[in-house]
């Protein structure tokens, strides 16, 4: 038995493949285009593991998809591949449309053709699991209840709009063609291998490098944080027993204002690796221009996943964030390999 995982060299995809092979004997075919966000170093732990096959390629390449499906006959596809950074989608939405919408469409088409050729037994067991985000639901006021699966889609950024489009296509392929799909909508993740353009790894990196810790606007925007390994365990659970055609919200019940997250990171670093001058890393916090169309609050109601599939996160924010800071302190080489070249150009454009 085999599964095909796309976007496997990125943050969540890599964590998923590593955790999958730590928990199963079942082989994984990894497909990743290796964009700026894809990093084979994330999968280094699997070197020499015969259960893992990496293929460099684009989810928009129909021929390649057909070949991979026919050759490896996976019993499931898990689609992580995407452009994932909101700020980049504001500067240049084109890649988001190509990968997140057209790429997802090509994957659905290839999966539909493959599914149609499977034996009745294999077709009944096949699953196409699409990994999506809570950002498709739009923004909440401070007092509104958290997003349930019934919340209407109101995406506000080119990133979230492109993910919403792909979610709709996935739904349509189930209703129209009977493709056995599952969709998960997860809140903000954090943990090992998180690319340092996103808030938590950026703040850890900048703090240690003596650089400003940039807060957009007033820093009171709220995100609902989930440790990445909890996201991976939820996806495994949905893949195992999720009901075909259903969507499942995944979240950590950890709503935090951005400024509080940054304060927490500074306090942990003050303890783990104090500044040489003895002052707090909080000194480096700088408030700047807000993100255009910045969603004020996301919050996920993950009751359905707990009630129907018995999933709960293993980490609290307090335990997960400590593990994360420790991982970055222990893996400075990984960060240094990224924070060069093209990444530096992005930082100077975004934070000039
Ligand atoms: P990431 O940007 O770290 O990784 C994306 C990966 O996809 C990279 O390895 C990249 O090389 C690859 N990729 C991009 N375009 C591709 C293409 N055309 N063909 C093949 N591979 C391609 O993203 P992430 O944070 O790991 O997110 C993974 C998925 O989870 C995305 O679909 C994202 O929308 C979703 N998600 C992310 C979060 C979060 O907090 N990061 C939360 C909920 C959902
Ligand atoms: P981010 O990690 O980019 O995730 P998302 O936009 O998908 O939620 O940002 C998390 C929050 O942190 C978001 O409200 C924007 C904010 N933010 C900053 O204040 N400063 C920064 O430098 C970055 C990258 C994000």
JSON list of N, CA and C and ligand atoms in Angstrom, two decimals, residues 84-87 133-135 157 159 187-189 194-203 206 213-217 219-225 258-259 262 286 289-291 294-296 298 346 350-351, ligand 2:
[
{"chain": "A", "resi": 84, "resn": "UNK", "atom": "N", "xyz": [1.56, 29.49, 0.11]},
{"chain": "A", "resi": 84, "resn": "UNK", "atom": "CA", "xyz": [0.89, 29.56, 1.41]},
{"chain": "A", "resi": 84, "resn": "UNK", "atom": "C", "xyz": [1.04, 30.88, 2.17]},
{"chain": "A", "resi": 85, "resn": "UNK", "atom": "N", "xyz": [1.79, 31.84, 1.62]},
{"chain": "A", "resi": 85, "resn": "UNK", "atom": "CA", "xyz": [2.06, 33.04, 2.43]},
{"chain": "A", "resi": 85, "resn": "UNK", "atom": "C", "xyz": [1.19, 34.23, 1.99]},
{"chain": "A", "resi": 86, "resn": "UNK", "atom": "N", "xyz": [0.35, 34.71, 2.91]},
{"chain": "A", "resi": 86, "resn": "UNK", "atom": "CA", "xyz": [-0.61, 35.78, 2.60]},
{"chain": "A", "resi": 86, "resn": "UNK", "atom": "C", "xyz": [0.11, 37.02, 2.04]},
{"chain": "A", "resi": 87, "resn": "UNK", "atom": "N", "xyz": [1.22, 37.43, 2.68]},
{"chain": "A", "resi": 87, "resn": "UNK", "atom": "CA", "xyz": [1.91, 38.64, 2.22]},
{"chain": "A", "resi": 87, "resn": "UNK", "atom": "C", "xyz": [2.41, 38.49, 0.78]},
{"chain": "A", "resi": 133, "resn": "UNK", "atom": "N", "xyz": [-7.47, 25.56, 4.80]},
{"chain": "A", "resi": 133, "resn": "UNK", "atom": "CA", "xyz": [-7.19, 26.51, 5.88]},
{"chain": "A", "resi": 133, "resn": "UNK", "atom": "C", "xyz": [-8.48, 27.12, 6.44]},
{"chain": "A", "resi": 134, "resn": "UNK", "atom": "N", "xyz": [-8.40, 27.64, 7.67]},
{"chain": "A", "resi": 134, "resn": "UNK", "atom": "CA", "xyz": [-9.55, 28.36, 8.24]},
{"chain": "A", "resi": 134, "resn": "UNK", "atom": "C", "xyz": [-9.73, 29.73, 7.59]},
{"chain": "A", "resi": 135, "resn": "UNK", "atom": "N", "xyz": [-8.70, 30.18, 6.84]},
{"chain": "A", "resi": 135, "resn": "UNK", "atom": "CA", "xyz": [-8.76, 31.54, 6.29]},
{"chain": "A", "resi": 135, "resn": "UNK", "atom": "C", "xyz": [-9.85, 31.69, 5.23]},
{"chain": "A", "resi": 157, "resn": "UNK", "atom": "N", "xyz": [-8.14, 37.46, 1.25]},
{"chain": "A", "resi": 157, "resn": "UNK", "atom": "CA", "xyz": [-6.83, 37.69, 0.61]},
{"chain": "A", "resi": 157, "resn": "UNK", "atom": "C", "xyz": [-6.76, 36.83, -0.64]},
{"chain": "A", "resi": 159, "resn": "UNK", "atom": "N", "xyz": [-4.57, 34.71, -1.25]},
{"chain": "A", "resi": 159, "resn": "UNK", "atom": "CA", "xyz": [-4.27, 33.36, -0.76]},
{"chain": "A", "resi": 159, "resn": "UNK", "atom": "C", "xyz": [-5.54, 32.63, -0.36]},
{"chain": "A", "resi": 187, "resn": "UNK", "atom": "N", "xyz": [-6.45, 25.66, 11.42]},
{"chain": "A", "resi": 187, "resn": "UNK", "atom": "CA", "xyz": [-6.01, 26.99, 11.86]},
{"chain": "A", "resi": 187, "resn": "UNK", "atom": "C", "xyz": [-4.49, 27.11, 11.71]},
{"chain": "A", "resi": 188, "resn": "UNK", "atom": "N", "xyz": [-3.92, 28.23, 12.16]},
{"chain": "A", "resi": 188, "resn": "UNK", "atom": "CA", "xyz": [-2.48, 28.50, 12.00]},
{"chain": "A", "resi": 188, "resn": "UNK", "atom": "C", "xyz": [-1.63, 27.43, 12.69]},
{"chain": "A", "resi": 189, "resn": "UNK", "atom": "N", "xyz": [-0.68, 26.89, 11.97]},
{"chain": "A", "resi": 189, "resn": "UNK", "atom": "CA", "xyz": [0.25, 25.90, 12.52]},
{"chain": "A", "resi": 189, "resn": "UNK", "atom": "C", "xyz": [1.56, 26.56, 12.95]},
{"chain": "A", "resi": 194, "resn": "UNK", "atom": "N", "xyz": [9.19, 25.30, 10.06]},
{"chain": "A", "resi": 194, "resn": "UNK", "atom": "CA", "xyz": [8.32, 26.39, 9.62]},
{"chain": "A", "resi": 194, "resn": "UNK", "atom": "C", "xyz": [9.18, 27.45, 8.95]},
{"chain": "A", "resi": 195, "resn": "UNK", "atom": "N", "xyz": [8.87, 27.80, 7.72]},
{"chain": "A", "resi": 195, "resn": "UNK", "atom": "CA", "xyz": [9.70, 28.72, 6.94]},
{"chain": "A", "resi": 195, "resn": "UNK", "atom": "C", "xyz": [9.71, 30.10, 7.62]},
{"chain": "A", "resi": 196, "resn": "UNK", "atom": "N", "xyz": [10.91, 30.69, 7.79]},
{"chain": "A", "resi": 196, "resn": "UNK", "atom": "CA", "xyz": [10.99, 31.91, 8.61]},
{"chain": "A", "resi": 196, "resn": "UNK", "atom": "C", "xyz": [10.49, 33.20, 7.96]},
{"chain": "A", "resi": 197, "resn": "UNK", "atom": "N", "xyz": [9.48, 33.08, 7.09]},
{"chain": "A", "resi": 197, "resn": "UNK", "atom": "CA", "xyz": [8.76, 34.26, 6.62]},
{"chain": "A", "resi": 197, "resn": "UNK", "atom": "C", "xyz": [7.47, 34.43, 7.43]},
{"chain": "A", "resi": 198, "resn": "UNK", "atom": "N", "xyz": [7.06, 33.37, 8.15]},
{"chain": "A", "resi": 198, "resn": "UNK", "atom": "CA", "xyz": [5.82, 33.39, 8.91]},
{"chain": "A", "resi": 198, "resn": "UNK", "atom": "C", "xyz": [6.11, 33.88, 10.33]},
{"chain": "A", "resi": 199, "resn": "UNK", "atom": "N", "xyz": [5.06, 34.38, 11.01]},
{"chain": "A", "resi": 199, "resn": "UNK", "atom": "CA", "xyz": [5.28, 35.15, 12.24]},
{"chain": "A", "resi": 199, "resn": "UNK", "atom": "C", "xyz": [6.20, 34.46, 13.26]},
{"chain": "A", "resi": 200, "resn": "UNK", "atom": "N", "xyz": [5.87, 33.23, 13.67]},
{"chain": "A", "resi": 200, "resn": "UNK", "atom": "CA", "xyz": [6.60, 32.63, 14.80]},
{"chain": "A", "resi": 200, "resn": "UNK", "atom": "C", "xyz": [8.08, 32.37, 14.46]},
{"chain": "A", "resi": 201, "resn": "UNK", "atom": "N", "xyz": [8.39, 31.68, 13.35]},
{"chain": "A", "resi": 201, "resn": "UNK", "atom": "CA", "xyz": [9.82, 31.47, 13.06]},
{"chain": "A", "resi": 201, "resn": "UNK", "atom": "C", "xyz": [10.55, 32.77, 12.72]},
{"chain": "A", "resi": 202, "resn": "UNK", "atom": "N", "xyz": [9.83, 33.73, 12.11]},
{"chain": "A", "resi": 202, "resn": "UNK", "atom": "CA", "xyz": [10.47, 35.02, 11.80]},
{"chain": "A", "resi": 202, "resn": "UNK", "atom": "C", "xyz": [10.91, 35.73, 13.07]},
{"chain": "A", "resi": 203, "resn": "UNK", "atom": "N", "xyz": [10.02, 35.72, 14.07]},
{"chain": "A", "resi": 203, "resn": "UNK", "atom": "CA", "xyz": [10.33, 36.41, 15.33]},
{"chain": "A", "resi": 203, "resn": "UNK", "atom": "C", "xyz": [11.49, 35.72, 16.05]},
{"chain": "A", "resi": 206, "resn": "UNK", "atom": "N", "xyz": [14.66, 36.63, 13.97]},
{"chain": "A", "resi": 206, "resn": "UNK", "atom": "CA", "xyz": [15.06, 38.04, 14.09]},
{"chain": "A", "resi": 206, "resn": "UNK", "atom": "C", "xyz": [15.56, 38.36, 15.50]},
{"chain": "A", "resi": 213, "resn": "UNK", "atom": "N", "xyz": [11.55, 43.02, 15.59]},
{"chain": "A", "resi": 213, "resn": "UNK", "atom": "CA", "xyz": [10.46, 42.03, 15.57]},
{"chain": "A", "resi": 213, "resn": "UNK", "atom": "C", "xyz": [9.23, 42.76, 15.07]},
{"chain": "A", "resi": 214, "resn": "UNK", "atom": "N", "xyz": [8.91, 42.61, 13.77]},
{"chain": "A", "resi": 214, "resn": "UNK", "atom": "CA", "xyz": [7.90, 43.48, 13.14]},
{"chain": "A", "resi": 214, "resn": "UNK", "atom": "C", "xyz": [6.47, 43.04, 13.43]},
{"chain": "A", "resi": 215, "resn": "UNK", "atom": "N", "xyz": [5.71, 43.94, 14.05]},
{"chain": "A", "resi": 215, "resn": "UNK", "atom": "CA", "xyz": [4.29, 43.68, 14.33]},
{"chain": "A", "resi": 215, "resn": "UNK", "atom": "C", "xyz": [3.47, 44.53, 13.37]},
{"chain": "A", "resi": 216, "resn": "UNK", "atom": "N", "xyz": [2.56, 43.89, 12.64]},
{"chain": "A", "resi": 216, "resn": "UNK", "atom": "CA", "xyz": [1.70, 44.63, 11.72]},
{"chain": "A", "resi": 216, "resn": "UNK", "atom": "C", "xyz": [0.58, 45.31, 12.52]},
{"chain": "A", "resi": 217, "resn": "UNK", "atom": "N", "xyz": [0.36, 46.62, 12.25]},
{"chain": "A", "resi": 217, "resn": "UNK", "atom": "CA", "xyz": [-0.76, 47.33, 12.89]},
{"chain": "A", "resi": 217, "resn": "UNK", "atom": "C", "xyz": [-0.60, 47.35, 14.40]},
{"chain": "A", "resi": 219, "resn": "UNK", "atom": "N", "xyz": [-1.17, 44.81, 16.47]},
{"chain": "A", "resi": 219, "resn": "UNK", "atom": "CA", "xyz": [-0.77, 43.52, 17.05]},
{"chain": "A", "resi": 219, "resn": "UNK", "atom": "C", "xyz": [-1.90, 42.80, 17.78]},
{"chain": "A", "resi": 220, "resn": "UNK", "atom": "N", "xyz": [-3.12, 43.33, 17.65]},
{"chain": "A", "resi": 220, "resn": "UNK", "atom": "CA", "xyz": [-4.25, 42.71, 18.37]},
{"chain": "A", "resi": 220, "resn": "UNK", "atom": "C", "xyz": [-5.01, 41.70, 17.50]},
{"chain": "A", "resi": 221, "resn": "UNK", "atom": "N", "xyz": [-4.50, 41.40, 16.32]},
{"chain": "A", "resi": 221, "resn": "UNK", "atom": "CA", "xyz": [-5.15, 40.37, 15.49]},
{"chain": "A", "resi": 221, "resn": "UNK", "atom": "C", "xyz": [-4.99, 39.01, 16.19]},
{"chain": "A", "resi": 222, "resn": "UNK", "atom": "N", "xyz": [-6.04, 38.22, 16.09]},
{"chain": "A", "resi": 222, "resn": "UNK", "atom": "CA", "xyz": [-6.04, 36.94, 16.82]},
{"chain": "A", "resi": 222, "resn": "UNK", "atom": "C", "xyz": [-5.94, 35.77, 15.83]},
{"chain": "A", "resi": 223, "resn": "UNK", "atom": "N", "xyz": [-5.05, 34.84, 16.14]},
{"chain": "A", "resi": 223, "resn": "UNK", "atom": "CA", "xyz": [-4.92, 33.59, 15.39]},
{"chain": "A", "resi": 223, "resn": "UNK", "atom": "C", "xyz": [-5.08, 32.44, 16.38]},
{"chain": "A", "resi": 224, "resn": "UNK", "atom": "N", "xyz": [-5.50, 31.27, 15.86]},
{"chain": "A", "resi": 224, "resn": "UNK", "atom": "CA", "xyz": [-5.81, 30.11, 16.69]},
{"chain": "A", "resi": 224, "resn": "UNK", "atom": "C", "xyz": [-4.71, 29.07, 16.41]},
{"chain": "A", "resi": 225, "resn": "UNK", "atom": "N", "xyz": [-3.74, 28.95, 17.31]},
{"chain": "A", "resi": 225, "resn": "UNK", "atom": "CA", "xyz": [-2.50, 28.23, 16.98]},
{"chain": "A", "resi": 225, "resn": "UNK", "atom": "C", "xyz": [-2.58, 26.74, 17.29]},
{"chain": "A", "resi": 258, "resn": "UNK", "atom": "N", "xyz": [-1.54, 38.48, 18.29]},
{"chain": "A", "resi": 258, "resn": "UNK", "atom": "CA", "xyz": [-0.15, 38.41, 17.79]},
{"chain": "A", "resi": 258, "resn": "UNK", "atom": "C", "xyz": [0.84, 38.97, 18.80]},
{"chain": "A", "resi": 259, "resn": "UNK", "atom": "N", "xyz": [0.50, 40.10, 19.42]},
{"chain": "A", "resi": 259, "resn": "UNK", "atom": "CA", "xyz": [1.45, 40.72, 20.34]},
{"chain": "A", "resi": 259, "resn": "UNK", "atom": "C", "xyz": [1.74, 39.79, 21.53]},
{"chain": "A", "resi": 262, "resn": "UNK", "atom": "N", "xyz": [4.19, 37.14, 20.43]},
{"chain": "A", "resi": 262, "resn": "UNK", "atom": "CA", "xyz": [5.56, 37.68, 20.34]},
{"chain": "A", "resi": 262, "resn": "UNK", "atom": "C", "xyz": [6.14, 37.88, 21.75]},
{"chain": "A", "resi": 286, "resn": "UNK", "atom": "N", "xyz": [8.89, 46.11, 17.09]},
{"chain": "A", "resi": 286, "resn": "UNK", "atom": "CA", "xyz": [8.58, 47.38, 16.40]},
{"chain": "A", "resi": 286, "resn": "UNK", "atom": "C", "xyz": [7.20, 47.26, 15.77]},
{"chain": "A", "resi": 289, "resn": "UNK", "atom": "N", "xyz": [3.42, 49.30, 9.59]},
{"chain": "A", "resi": 289, "resn": "UNK", "atom": "CA", "xyz": [2.21, 49.41, 8.77]},
{"chain": "A", "resi": 289, "resn": "UNK", "atom": "C", "xyz": [1.41, 48.11, 8.83]},
{"chain": "A", "resi": 290, "resn": "UNK", "atom": "N", "xyz": [0.10, 48.20, 8.76]},
{"chain": "A", "resi": 290, "resn": "UNK", "atom": "CA", "xyz": [-0.72, 46.99, 8.79]},
{"chain": "A", "resi": 290, "resn": "UNK", "atom": "C", "xyz": [-0.72, 46.32, 7.42]},
{"chain": "A", "resi": 291, "resn": "UNK", "atom": "N", "xyz": [-1.02, 45.01, 7.43]},
{"chain": "A", "resi": 291, "resn": "UNK", "atom": "CA", "xyz": [-1.19, 44.25, 6.19]},
{"chain": "A", "resi": 291, "resn": "UNK", "atom": "C", "xyz": [-2.49, 44.70, 5.51]},
{"chain": "A", "resi": 294, "resn": "UNK", "atom": "N", "xyz": [-6.12, 42.97, 6.33]},
{"chain": "A", "resi": 294, "resn": "UNK", "atom": "CA", "xyz": [-5.70, 42.06, 7.41]},
{"chain": "A", "resi": 294, "resn": "UNK", "atom": "C", "xyz": [-6.90, 41.51, 8.18]},
{"chain": "A", "resi": 295, "resn": "UNK", "atom": "N", "xyz": [-7.09, 40.19, 8.15]},
{"chain": "A", "resi": 295, "resn": "UNK", "atom": "CA", "xyz": [-8.18, 39.57, 8.91]},
{"chain": "A", "resi": 295, "resn": "UNK", "atom": "C", "xyz": [-7.93, 39.75, 10.40]},
{"chain": "A", "resi": 296, "resn": "UNK", "atom": "N", "xyz": [-8.98, 40.17, 11.12]},
{"chain": "A", "resi": 296, "resn": "UNK", "atom": "CA", "xyz": [-8.81, 40.52, 12.53]},
{"chain": "A", "resi": 296, "resn": "UNK", "atom": "C", "xyz": [-8.70, 39.29, 13.42]},
{"chain": "A", "resi": 298, "resn": "UNK", "atom": "N", "xyz": [-9.22, 34.82, 13.62]},
{"chain": "A", "resi": 298, "resn": "UNK", "atom": "CA", "xyz": [-9.62, 33.47, 13.20]},
{"chain": "A", "resi": 298, "resn": "UNK", "atom": "C", "xyz": [-9.78, 32.64, 14.47]},
{"chain": "A", "resi": 346, "resn": "UNK", "atom": "N", "xyz": [13.29, 38.99, -0.40]},
{"chain": "A", "resi": 346, "resn": "UNK", "atom": "CA", "xyz": [11.89, 39.11, 0.05]},
{"chain": "A", "resi": 346, "resn": "UNK", "atom": "C", "xyz": [11.80, 39.96, 1.31]},
{"chain": "A", "resi": 350, "resn": "UNK", "atom": "N", "xyz": [9.66, 43.38, 1.73]},
{"chain": "A", "resi": 350, "resn": "UNK", "atom": "CA", "xyz": [8.49, 43.38, 2.60]},
{"chain": "A", "resi": 350, "resn": "UNK", "atom": "C", "xyz": [8.65, 44.33, 3.79]},
{"chain": "A", "resi": 351, "resn": "UNK", "atom": "N", "xyz": [9.87, 44.44, 4.33]},
{"chain": "A", "resi": 351, "resn": "UNK", "atom": "CA", "xyz": [10.03, 45.18, 5.59]},
{"chain": "A", "resi": 351, "resn": "UNK", "atom": "C", "xyz": [10.84, 46.47, 5.43]},
{"chain": "B", "resi": 2, "resn": "LIG", "atom": "P1", "xyz": [1.42, 34.60, 9.27]},
{"chain": "B", "resi": 2, "resn": "LIG", "atom": "O1", "xyz": [2.39, 33.78, 10.05]},
{"chain": "B", "resi": 2, "resn": "LIG", "atom": "O2", "xyz": [1.88, 35.22, 7.98]},
{"chain": "B", "resi": 2, "resn": "LIG", "atom": "O3", "xyz": [0.12, 33.69, 9.04]},
{"chain": "B", "resi": 2, "resn": "LIG", "atom": "P2", "xyz": [-1.36, 34.12, 8.47]},
{"chain": "B", "resi": 2, "resn": "LIG", "atom": "O4", "xyz": [-1.28, 35.42, 7.81]},
{"chain": "B", "resi": 2, "resn": "LIG", "atom": "O5", "xyz": [-1.61, 33.00, 7.51]},
{"chain": "B", "resi": 2, "resn": "LIG", "atom": "O6", "xyz": [-2.27, 34.08, 9.67]},
{"chain": "B", "resi": 2, "resn": "LIG", "atom": "O7", "xyz": [0.91, 35.77, 10.21]},
{"chain": "B", "resi": 2, "resn": "LIG", "atom": "C1", "xyz": [0.31, 35.50, 11.46]},
{"chain": "B", "resi": 2, "resn": "LIG", "atom": "C2", "xyz": [-0.17, 36.81, 12.03]},
{"chain": "B", "resi": 2, "resn": "LIG", "atom": "O8", "xyz": [0.98, 37.61, 12.34]},
{"chain": "B", "resi": 2, "resn": "LIG", "atom": "C3", "xyz": [-0.99, 37.63, 11.04]},
{"chain": "B", "resi": 2, "resn": "LIG", "atom": "O9", "xyz": [-2.02, 38.31, 11.77]},
{"chain": "B", "resi": 2, "resn": "LIG", "atom": "C4", "xyz": [-0.01, 38.64, 10.48]},
{"chain": "B", "resi": 2, "resn": "LIG", "atom": "C5", "xyz": [0.95, 38.86, 11.62]},
{"chain": "B", "resi": 2, "resn": "LIG", "atom": "N1", "xyz": [2.35, 39.17, 11.24]},
{"chain": "B", "resi": 2, "resn": "LIG", "atom": "C6", "xyz": [3.00, 40.27, 11.80]},
{"chain": "B", "resi": 2, "resn": "LIG", "atom": "O10", "xyz": [2.42, 41.02, 12.63]},
{"chain": "B", "resi": 2, "resn": "LIG", "atom": "N2", "xyz": [4.29, 40.52, 11.44]},
{"chain": "B", "resi": 2, "resn": "LIG", "atom": "C7", "xyz": [4.96, 39.75, 10.52]},
{"chain": "B", "resi": 2, "resn": "LIG", "atom": "O11", "xyz": [6.14, 40.05, 10.20]},
{"chain": "B", "resi": 2, "resn": "LIG", "atom": "C8", "xyz": [4.29, 38.61, 9.97]},
{"chain": "B", "resi": 2, "resn": "LIG", "atom": "C9", "xyz": [4.98, 37.73, 8.97]},
{"chain": "B", "resi": 2, "resn": "LIG", "atom": "C10", "xyz": [2.99, 38.36, 10.36]}
]
